[in-house]
Coordinates of C-alpha atoms in Angstrom, one line a residue:
X136 CA -26.8 1.2 42.1
X137 CA -28.6 3.1 39.3
X138 CA -29.8 1.4 36.2
X139 CA -27.5 1.3 33.3
X140 CA -28.6 3.4 30.2
X141 CA -25.6 2.7 27.9
X142 CA -23.7 -0.5 27.0
X143 CA -20.4 0.7 25.4
X144 CA -19.2 -2.0 23.1
X145 CA -15.8 -0.9 21.6
X146 CA -14.1 -2.9 18.9
X147 CA -13.2 -2.9 15.2
X148 CA -16.4 -4.9 14.5
X149 CA -15.4 -6.3 11.1
X150 CA -17.8 -9.1 11.9
X151 CA -20.6 -9.6 14.4
X152 CA -21.1 -13.0 15.8
X153 CA -24.3 -14.7 16.8
X154 CA -22.9 -15.0 20.3
X155 CA -22.3 -11.3 20.6
X156 CA -25.9 -10.5 19.6
X157 CA -27.3 -12.9 22.1
X158 CA -24.9 -11.7 24.8
X159 CA -25.9 -8.1 24.3
X160 CA -29.5 -9.0 24.4
X161 CA -29.0 -10.8 27.7
X162 CA -27.0 -7.8 29.0
X163 CA -29.9 -5.4 28.2
X164 CA -32.3 -7.8 29.8
X165 CA -30.4 -8.0 33.1
X166 CA -29.2 -11.6 32.7
X167 CA -25.5 -10.8 32.8
X168 CA -23.0 -10.2 35.6
X169 CA -20.0 -7.9 35.4
X170 CA -16.4 -9.0 35.8
X171 CA -16.7 -8.6 39.6
X172 CA -19.7 -10.9 39.6
X173 CA -22.2 -8.1 40.3
X174 CA -25.5 -8.2 38.3
X175 CA -25.9 -5.5 35.6
X176 CA -29.4 -3.9 35.7
X177 CA -30.2 -1.9 32.6
X178 CA -32.9 0.7 32.2
X179 CA -35.8 -0.1 29.8
X180 CA -34.5 2.5 27.4
X181 CA -30.9 1.3 27.5
X182 CA -29.0 1.2 24.3
X183 CA -25.8 -0.4 23.0
X184 CA -23.2 2.1 21.8
X185 CA -21.0 0.3 19.2
X186 CA -17.7 2.2 19.2
X187 CA -16.2 1.2 15.8
X188 CA -12.5 1.8 16.3
X189 CA -10.0 2.3 13.5
X190 CA -12.8 3.9 11.5
X191 CA -10.4 5.9 9.4
X192 CA -8.3 2.9 8.4
X193 CA -9.2 0.3 5.8
X194 CA -8.0 -1.9 3.1
X195 CA -5.4 -3.6 5.3
X196 CA -5.1 -7.0 7.0
X197 CA -5.6 -5.2 10.3
X198 CA -8.7 -3.4 9.0
X199 CA -9.9 -5.0 5.8
X200 CA -13.5 -3.6 5.9
X201 CA -14.2 0.2 5.5
X202 CA -16.0 1.8 8.5
X203 CA -19.2 2.6 6.5
X204 CA -19.6 -1.0 5.7
X205 CA -19.0 -2.0 9.3
X206 CA -21.6 0.5 10.5
X207 CA -24.2 -0.7 8.0
X208 CA -23.6 -4.3 9.0
X209 CA -24.1 -3.4 12.6
X210 CA -27.4 -1.6 11.8
X211 CA -28.6 -4.6 9.8
X212 CA -27.8 -7.1 12.7
X213 CA -29.2 -4.9 15.5
X214 CA -32.4 -4.2 13.6
X215 CA -33.1 -7.9 13.2
X216 CA -31.9 -8.8 16.7
X217 CA -34.0 -6.1 18.3
X218 CA -31.0 -4.4 20.0
X219 CA -31.5 -0.6 20.4
X220 CA -28.2 0.7 19.2
X221 CA -26.1 3.7 18.3
X222 CA -22.9 3.6 16.2
X223 CA -19.9 5.8 17.0
X224 CA -17.0 5.8 14.5
X225 CA -13.6 6.3 16.3
X226 CA -10.5 7.4 14.3
X227 CA -7.6 5.1 14.0
X228 CA -4.9 6.0 16.7
X229 CA -1.6 4.4 17.7
X230 CA -1.6 2.2 20.8
X231 CA -1.9 4.4 23.9
X232 CA -2.8 4.2 27.6
X233 CA -5.3 6.9 26.8
X234 CA -7.2 4.8 24.3
X235 CA -10.3 4.5 26.5
X236 CA -10.3 8.2 27.0
X237 CA -10.1 8.7 23.2
X238 CA -13.1 6.4 22.7
X239 CA -15.1 8.1 25.4
X240 CA -14.3 11.6 24.2
X241 CA -15.3 10.6 20.6
X242 CA -18.6 9.1 21.9
X243 CA -19.4 12.3 23.8
X244 CA -18.7 14.4 20.7
X245 CA -21.0 12.2 18.5
X246 CA -23.8 11.6 21.0
X247 CA -23.8 15.1 22.5
X248 CA -23.6 13.8 26.1
X249 CA -20.8 12.0 28.1
X250 CA -20.9 8.3 28.9
X251 CA -20.2 8.1 32.7
X252 CA -19.4 5.2 35.0
X253 CA -22.8 5.9 36.7
X254 CA -24.8 5.2 33.6
X255 CA -22.6 3.0 31.4
X256 CA -21.2 -0.5 31.5
X257 CA -18.4 -1.5 29.0
X258 CA -18.8 -4.8 27.2
X259 CA -15.2 -5.8 26.3
X260 CA -13.4 -9.2 25.9
X261 CA -9.8 -7.9 25.7
X262 CA -8.3 -7.8 29.2
X263 CA -5.7 -5.1 28.4
X264 CA -8.4 -2.8 26.9
X265 CA -10.9 -3.6 29.7
X266 CA -8.3 -2.5 32.2
X267 CA -8.2 0.9 30.5
X268 CA -11.9 1.4 31.1
X269 CA -11.6 0.0 34.6
X270 CA -9.0 2.6 35.3
X271 CA -11.6 5.2 34.1
X272 CA -14.0 3.9 36.8
X273 CA -16.3 1.9 34.5
X274 CA -17.7 -1.6 35.2
X275 CA -16.8 -4.2 32.6
X276 CA -18.9 -7.0 31.3
X277 CA -16.5 -9.6 29.9
X278 CA -18.3 -10.9 26.8
X279 CA -16.0 -13.6 25.3
X280 CA -13.2 -14.0 27.9
X281 CA -11.2 -16.6 25.9
X282 CA -11.8 -19.5 28.3
X283 CA -11.8 -23.1 26.9
X284 CA -15.1 -23.9 25.4
X285 CA -16.0 -20.2 24.8
X286 CA -17.3 -19.3 21.3
X287 CA -14.6 -18.0 18.9
X288 CA -14.2 -14.2 18.9
X289 CA -15.1 -12.2 15.8
X290 CA -11.5 -12.0 14.5
X291 CA -11.1 -15.8 14.8
X292 CA -14.3 -16.2 12.8
X293 CA -13.1 -13.8 10.2
X294 CA -9.8 -15.8 9.9
X295 CA -11.8 -19.0 9.4
X296 CA -13.6 -17.2 6.5
X297 CA -10.2 -16.3 5.0
X298 CA -9.0 -19.9 5.3
X299 CA -12.1 -21.1 3.6
X300 CA -13.6 -22.8 6.7
X301 CA -17.3 -22.6 6.2
X302 CA -18.1 -22.8 9.9
X303 CA -17.7 -19.0 9.9
X304 CA -21.3 -18.9 8.5
X305 CA -22.8 -20.6 11.5
X306 CA -20.7 -18.6 14.0
X307 CA -21.4 -15.2 12.5
X308 CA -24.8 -13.6 13.0
X309 CA -27.1 -14.5 10.0
X310 CA -27.6 -10.9 9.0
X311 CA -23.8 -10.3 9.1
X312 CA -23.4 -13.3 6.8
X313 CA -26.1 -12.0 4.5
X314 CA -24.5 -8.5 4.5
X315 CA -21.1 -10.0 3.6
X316 CA -22.6 -11.9 0.7
X317 CA -24.6 -9.0 -0.6
X318 CA -21.5 -6.8 -0.9
X319 CA -19.0 -9.7 -1.5
X320 CA -17.0 -8.7 1.5
X321 CA -15.9 -12.2 2.1
X322 CA -14.0 -12.1 -1.2
X323 CA -12.6 -8.6 -0.4
X324 CA -11.4 -9.6 3.0
X325 CA -9.8 -12.8 1.6
X326 CA -8.1 -10.7 -1.1
X327 CA -6.6 -8.3 1.4
X328 CA -5.4 -11.0 3.8
X329 CA -3.8 -13.2 1.1
X330 CA -2.1 -10.4 -0.9
X331 CA 1.6 -11.5 -0.7
X332 CA 3.0 -8.1 -1.6
X333 CA 1.4 -5.9 1.0
X334 CA 2.3 -5.4 4.6
X335 CA -0.2 -5.7 7.4
X336 CA -0.7 -2.0 7.5
X337 CA -1.5 -1.7 3.8
X338 CA 1.6 -1.0 1.8
X339 CA 4.5 -2.6 0.0
X340 CA 7.0 -1.7 2.6
X341 CA 7.2 -0.4 6.2
X342 CA 10.4 1.6 5.6
X343 CA 9.2 4.2 3.1
X344 CA 9.2 8.0 3.9
X345 CA 5.9 9.0 2.4
X346 CA 6.5 12.7 2.6
X347 CA 9.7 12.4 0.5
X348 CA 8.2 9.8 -1.8
X349 CA 5.1 11.9 -2.6
X350 CA 7.1 15.1 -3.0
X351 CA 9.5 13.5 -5.4
X352 CA 6.7 12.0 -7.5
X353 CA 4.9 15.4 -7.6
X354 CA 8.0 17.3 -8.6
X355 CA 8.4 15.0 -11.6
X356 CA 4.8 14.9 -12.6
X357 CA 5.0 17.8 -15.1
X358 CA 7.8 16.2 -16.9
X359 CA 6.2 12.8 -16.8
X360 CA 2.9 14.1 -18.1
X361 CA 4.6 16.0 -20.9
X362 CA 6.2 12.6 -21.9
X363 CA 3.0 10.5 -21.9
X364 CA 0.3 13.1 -22.8
X365 CA 0.8 12.9 -26.6
X366 CA 0.0 9.2 -26.5
X367 CA -3.1 9.2 -24.3
X368 CA -6.4 8.1 -25.9
X369 CA -9.3 9.9 -24.3
X370 CA -12.1 8.0 -22.6
X371 CA -11.5 5.9 -19.6
X372 CA -8.0 6.7 -18.4
X373 CA -6.4 4.7 -15.7
X374 CA -3.2 5.5 -13.8
X375 CA -1.9 2.4 -12.2
X376 CA 0.5 3.1 -9.3
X377 CA -1.0 6.6 -9.1
X378 CA 0.7 7.5 -5.8
X379 CA -1.0 10.7 -4.5
X380 CA -2.5 11.6 -7.9
X381 CA 0.2 13.9 -9.2
X382 CA -0.1 12.7 -12.8
X383 CA -3.9 12.7 -12.8
X384 CA -3.8 16.3 -11.5
X385 CA -2.0 17.2 -14.7
X386 CA -4.4 15.0 -16.8
X387 CA -7.4 16.7 -15.2
X388 CA -6.2 20.0 -16.6
X389 CA -5.9 18.7 -20.2
X390 CA -8.8 20.0 -22.3
X391 CA -8.7 16.9 -24.5
X392 CA -9.7 14.9 -21.4
X393 CA -12.5 17.1 -20.2
X394 CA -15.0 14.4 -21.0
X395 CA -12.9 11.5 -19.8
X396 CA -13.1 9.5 -16.6
X397 CA -9.8 9.5 -14.8
X398 CA -9.0 6.6 -12.4
X399 CA -6.1 6.4 -10.0
X400 CA -5.3 2.9 -8.6
X401 CA -2.6 2.2 -6.1
X402 CA -1.8 -0.7 -3.7
X403 CA -0.7 1.7 -0.9
X404 CA -3.4 2.8 1.6
X405 CA -1.3 5.8 2.6
X406 CA -1.1 7.1 -1.0
X407 CA -4.7 6.5 -1.9
X408 CA -5.8 8.3 1.3
X409 CA -3.6 11.3 0.4
X410 CA -5.1 11.3 -3.2
X411 CA -8.6 11.2 -1.8
X412 CA -7.7 14.1 0.6
X413 CA -6.5 16.1 -2.4
X414 CA -9.7 15.4 -4.3
X415 CA -11.7 16.7 -1.3
X416 CA -9.6 19.9 -1.4
X417 CA -10.6 20.5 -5.1
X418 CA -7.1 19.9 -6.5
X419 CA -8.5 18.1 -9.6
X420 CA -10.0 20.3 -12.4
X421 CA -12.0 17.3 -13.8
X422 CA -14.8 16.3 -11.5
X423 CA -14.7 12.7 -12.8
X424 CA -11.6 11.6 -10.9
X425 CA -11.8 8.4 -8.9
X426 CA -9.3 6.5 -6.7
X427 CA -9.2 3.0 -5.5
X428 CA -6.8 0.8 -3.4
X429 CA -6.3 -2.3 -5.5
X430 CA -3.7 -4.8 -6.6
X431 CA -4.2 -5.6 -10.2
X432 CA -2.1 -8.8 -9.9
X433 CA -4.7 -10.4 -7.7
X434 CA -7.6 -9.9 -10.0
X435 CA -9.0 -7.6 -12.7
X436 CA -9.9 -4.1 -11.6
X437 CA -11.8 -3.1 -14.8
X438 CA -14.0 -5.2 -17.1
X439 CA -12.4 -6.6 -20.3
X440 CA -12.0 -4.1 -23.2
X441 CA -13.2 -1.1 -21.1
X442 CA -10.1 1.1 -20.7
X443 CA -8.8 3.4 -23.4
X444 CA -5.5 4.4 -21.7
X445 CA -3.5 2.8 -18.9
X446 CA -0.4 4.6 -17.6
X447 CA 2.3 3.1 -15.4
X448 CA 5.0 5.5 -14.3
X449 CA 7.9 4.2 -12.2
X450 CA 5.7 1.3 -11.2
X451 CA 6.8 -1.9 -13.0
X452 CA 10.2 -2.1 -11.2
X453 CA 8.3 -2.1 -7.9
X454 CA 6.0 -4.9 -9.1
X455 CA 9.0 -7.0 -10.1
X456 CA 10.8 -6.2 -6.9
X457 CA 8.1 -6.9 -4.4
X458 CA 6.5 -9.7 -6.3
X459 CA 7.7 -12.5 -8.5
X460 CA 10.0 -10.7 -10.9
X461 CA 9.3 -11.0 -14.6
X462 CA 6.5 -13.5 -14.0
X463 CA 4.5 -10.8 -12.3
X464 CA 5.3 -8.3 -15.1
X465 CA 3.9 -10.8 -17.6
X466 CA 0.8 -11.2 -15.5
X467 CA 0.4 -7.4 -15.3
X468 CA 0.8 -7.2 -19.1
X469 CA -1.9 -9.8 -19.6
X470 CA -4.3 -8.1 -17.2
X471 CA -3.7 -4.7 -18.9
X472 CA -4.1 -6.2 -22.4
X473 CA -7.4 -7.8 -21.2
X474 CA -8.9 -4.5 -19.9
X475 CA -7.7 -2.4 -22.9
X476 CA -10.2 -1.6 -25.7
X477 CA -9.1 -2.4 -29.2
X478 CA -7.1 0.7 -30.3
X479 CA -6.4 1.6 -26.7
X480 CA -2.9 2.0 -25.3
X481 CA -0.7 1.1 -22.3
X482 CA 1.9 3.8 -21.7
X483 CA 4.8 2.6 -19.5
X484 CA 7.7 4.7 -18.3
X485 CA 10.3 3.4 -15.9
X486 CA 13.9 2.9 -15.1
X487 CA 15.7 0.4 -17.3
X488 CA 18.5 -2.1 -16.9
X489 CA 21.5 -1.8 -19.2
X490 CA 21.3 -3.8 -22.5
X491 CA 24.4 -5.8 -21.6
X492 CA 23.9 -6.3 -17.8
X493 CA 26.5 -8.9 -17.3
X494 CA 29.4 -6.9 -18.7
X495 CA 32.2 -6.5 -16.1
X496 CA 33.1 -2.8 -15.4
X497 CA 35.2 -0.9 -12.9
X498 CA 32.9 1.4 -10.9
X499 CA 35.3 4.2 -9.9
X500 CA 34.1 5.9 -6.7
X501 CA 35.3 8.8 -4.6
X502 CA 36.2 8.0 -1.0
X503 CA 37.4 5.1 1.0
X504 CA 35.9 1.6 0.4
X505 CA 37.4 0.1 3.5
X506 CA 34.6 1.4 5.8
X507 CA 32.7 -1.7 7.1
X508 CA 28.9 -1.7 6.6
X509 CA 26.6 -1.3 9.5
X510 CA 23.5 -3.2 10.5
X511 CA 20.7 -0.6 9.9
X512 CA 17.8 -2.8 10.7
X513 CA 17.6 -1.7 14.3
X514 CA 17.8 2.0 13.6
X515 CA 14.9 4.4 13.2
X516 CA 14.4 5.5 9.6
X517 CA 15.8 9.0 10.2
X518 CA 18.8 7.6 12.0
X519 CA 19.5 5.2 9.1
X520 CA 19.0 8.0 6.6
X521 CA 21.4 10.3 8.4
X522 CA 24.1 7.6 8.6
X523 CA 23.9 6.6 4.9
X524 CA 23.7 10.3 3.7
X525 CA 27.0 10.9 5.5
X526 CA 28.9 8.2 3.6
X527 CA 31.2 9.0 0.7
X528 CA 30.3 7.3 -2.6
X529 CA 32.7 4.3 -2.0
X530 CA 31.5 3.7 1.6
X531 CA 27.9 4.0 0.5
X532 CA 28.5 1.3 -2.1
X533 CA 29.9 -1.0 0.7
X534 CA 26.7 -0.4 2.6
X535 CA 24.7 -1.1 -0.5
X536 CA 26.6 -4.3 -1.2
X537 CA 25.3 -5.6 2.2
X538 CA 21.8 -4.2 2.2
X539 CA 20.7 -4.7 -1.5
X540 CA 21.2 -8.5 -1.8
X541 CA 19.8 -9.1 1.6
X542 CA 16.6 -7.1 0.9
X543 CA 16.1 -7.5 -2.9
X544 CA 17.3 -11.0 -3.4
X545 CA 19.6 -10.0 -6.2
X546 CA 23.2 -11.3 -6.5
X547 CA 26.0 -8.8 -5.9
X548 CA 29.6 -9.9 -6.8
X549 CA 32.2 -7.3 -6.1
X550 CA 36.0 -7.3 -6.2
X551 CA 37.9 -4.2 -4.9
X552 CA 40.9 -3.4 -7.0
X553 CA 43.9 -1.1 -6.3
X554 CA 43.3 2.6 -6.8
X555 CA 44.9 5.9 -6.1
X556 CA 44.4 7.6 -2.7
X557 CA 40.9 9.0 -2.2
X558 CA 39.5 6.8 -4.9
X559 CA 38.1 3.2 -4.7
X560 CA 37.4 0.9 -7.6
X561 CA 34.7 -1.8 -7.4
X562 CA 34.9 -4.4 -10.2
X563 CA 31.4 -5.7 -10.7
X564 CA 28.7 -6.2 -13.3
X565 CA 27.2 -3.3 -15.2
X566 CA 23.9 -4.2 -13.7
X567 CA 25.1 -4.0 -10.1
X568 CA 26.9 -0.7 -10.8
X569 CA 23.6 0.8 -12.2
X570 CA 21.5 -0.7 -9.4
X571 CA 23.8 1.2 -6.9
X572 CA 23.8 4.4 -8.9
X573 CA 20.0 4.4 -9.2
X574 CA 19.6 3.8 -5.5
X575 CA 22.3 5.7 -3.7
X576 CA 20.7 9.1 -3.5
X577 CA 17.5 7.9 -1.9
X578 CA 18.8 7.9 1.6
X579 CA 15.5 9.0 3.3
X580 CA 14.1 5.5 2.6
X581 CA 17.3 3.6 2.2
X582 CA 16.1 0.2 3.3
X583 CA 13.0 0.5 1.2
X584 CA 15.0 1.5 -1.8
X585 CA 17.4 -1.4 -1.3
X586 CA 14.4 -3.7 -1.6
X587 CA 13.8 -2.5 -5.1
X588 CA 15.5 -3.8 -8.2
X589 CA 15.7 -1.3 -11.1
X590 CA 17.5 -3.4 -13.7
X591 CA 15.4 -6.6 -14.0
X592 CA 14.3 -5.6 -17.6
X593 CA 16.2 -4.5 -20.7
X594 CA 14.7 -2.8 -23.7
X595 CA 14.6 -6.1 -25.6
X596 CA 12.9 -7.8 -22.6
X597 CA 10.1 -5.2 -22.7
X598 CA 9.6 -5.6 -26.4
X599 CA 9.4 -9.4 -26.2
X600 CA 7.0 -9.2 -23.2
X601 CA 4.6 -6.7 -24.7
X602 CA 4.4 -8.3 -28.1
X603 CA 4.1 -11.7 -26.5
X604 CA 0.8 -10.8 -24.9
X605 CA -0.6 -9.3 -28.1
X606 CA 0.3 -5.6 -28.0
X607 CA 1.9 -3.7 -30.9
X608 CA 4.5 -1.1 -30.1
X609 CA 4.0 2.4 -31.5
X610 CA 7.0 4.1 -33.2
X611 CA 9.3 5.7 -30.7
X612 CA 8.9 3.1 -28.1
X613 CA 12.1 1.8 -26.5
X614 CA 15.1 2.7 -24.3
X615 CA 16.4 6.2 -23.9
X616 CA 19.0 7.9 -21.7
X617 CA 18.1 10.6 -19.2
X618 CA 20.9 13.1 -19.6
X619 CA 19.8 15.1 -16.6
X620 CA 20.1 12.0 -14.5
X621 CA 23.5 11.3 -15.9
X622 CA 24.9 14.8 -15.3
X623 CA 23.3 15.4 -11.9
X624 CA 23.2 12.0 -10.3
X625 CA 25.0 9.1 -11.9
X626 CA 28.4 10.7 -12.6
X627 CA 28.7 12.7 -9.3
X628 CA 31.6 11.1 -7.6
X629 CA 31.4 8.0 -9.9
X630 CA 32.5 6.8 -13.3
X631 CA 32.5 3.6 -15.3
X632 CA 35.7 2.2 -16.8
X633 CA 36.6 -0.8 -18.9
X634 CA 38.8 -3.2 -16.8
X635 CA 40.9 -4.2 -19.8
X636 CA 41.6 -0.9 -21.4
X637 CA 41.0 1.6 -18.6
X638 CA 38.8 3.7 -21.0
X639 CA 35.6 5.2 -19.8
X640 CA 32.5 3.2 -20.5
X641 CA 29.6 5.2 -21.9
X642 CA 26.6 5.6 -19.6
X643 CA 23.9 3.1 -20.7
X644 CA 20.3 3.9 -21.5
X645 CA 18.5 4.6 -18.2
X646 CA 14.8 4.5 -19.0
X647 CA 12.2 3.0 -21.2
X648 CA 9.1 4.4 -22.7
X649 CA 6.7 2.0 -24.4
X650 CA 3.4 2.9 -26.0
X651 CA 1.8 -0.5 -26.4
X652 CA -1.4 -0.5 -28.5
X653 CA -4.0 -3.2 -28.6
X654 CA -4.8 -4.0 -32.2
X655 CA -8.2 -3.1 -33.6
X656 CA -8.8 -6.6 -34.9

């Protein structure tokens, strides 16, 4: 059997353990047998090929460390351990029976030559993955096989670190520990793993249609920028909840901000990745545009008194919905106040709850309200979207009355009252009526939208919150009614009536714009 010239070591490699380094050294030295019990004889010039999988995916619990950091850590460990090595980044791909082929094809592209069963042994500790390489004809060296008494695998060590168990430092390779400390990766990984608002794959929700979401945000960016631009203070400008960068694209064209640094911050990995892609395509006229995936609620993103303008557009209702309600909005306000320079501003625009949310109203809706709701949780997103989109306004409210309280945690109290044929009347609170009317047209991401509460805050609530943390409100701050929304969305197939008099109830204010300024003193 010819000597082995490559040891293919696939994995996400967020941490390198002392055991792995010792095992690979033994493997290169011919002191290891493969899974079949046969000795592995390596050539004197044999090298370890570290296939860093999920290299295009970071900032999530599944992949907390960016690929370039993983690669640098591997280089630091292998240089000290004397392991001749090459690193091959492999793009993140869905689970597939062709995964081994994907890794091998990527390695061939990067290295300029194929890895073959004749000259390569695969070091792998995951049986299901090892089976894929076996099917390709490769011998497998088992590394950690999970037997009792075996050392913990890298992911187990990383989870010890997240839990604060200091034994991770003795299990990880010393140079991996030093690298983590140098770049404070331990704090970063712990932050990603303990963020209560973000799913494992790096977002607030798993049921959002990003194409629709991004397109809707971009379509509204001209209007939103026209609203906030007069209040922006040049300097360091931060857009929290930047999505794919639509607002900053407009800001980058503003001559007043030509010398400003523009920062986009979003908790969603998907949206930040799209924003970075747009920057690479030259979309932003200002070269000083930067993006980061961060959650401001878990810790400051910018130093105190360092930001001139913060914008939050259609963000605060998401923070309240996916977090701890008003308590998280107060935390956000304190964080923004802390990083705002004296004289700087926080400009917030979002949907608003009615000023008298508990008022009982009759929500008059077209269609039949006797249609029973369906359980949509088992449907694909496009199937759920098609079903909800086909419902008349009254039947869609029935579906909403099931899904909204289950997903958002809000109370919904509805009484159906007699109505004329073709019309249904739901007697409910003004808050519930407006929650439904704000939500009902977003069928593409129905379950995601039903997780969000739009009416947690009134105009008075915003004034009290902002002034309570130290901001002063500029003139013009406060609630307003979006007449386009009223004419084109809210009143389509729907009306509000007073239960006692039968008279129409005026549409409440729908949005809030606050320009909160940190005093100079």
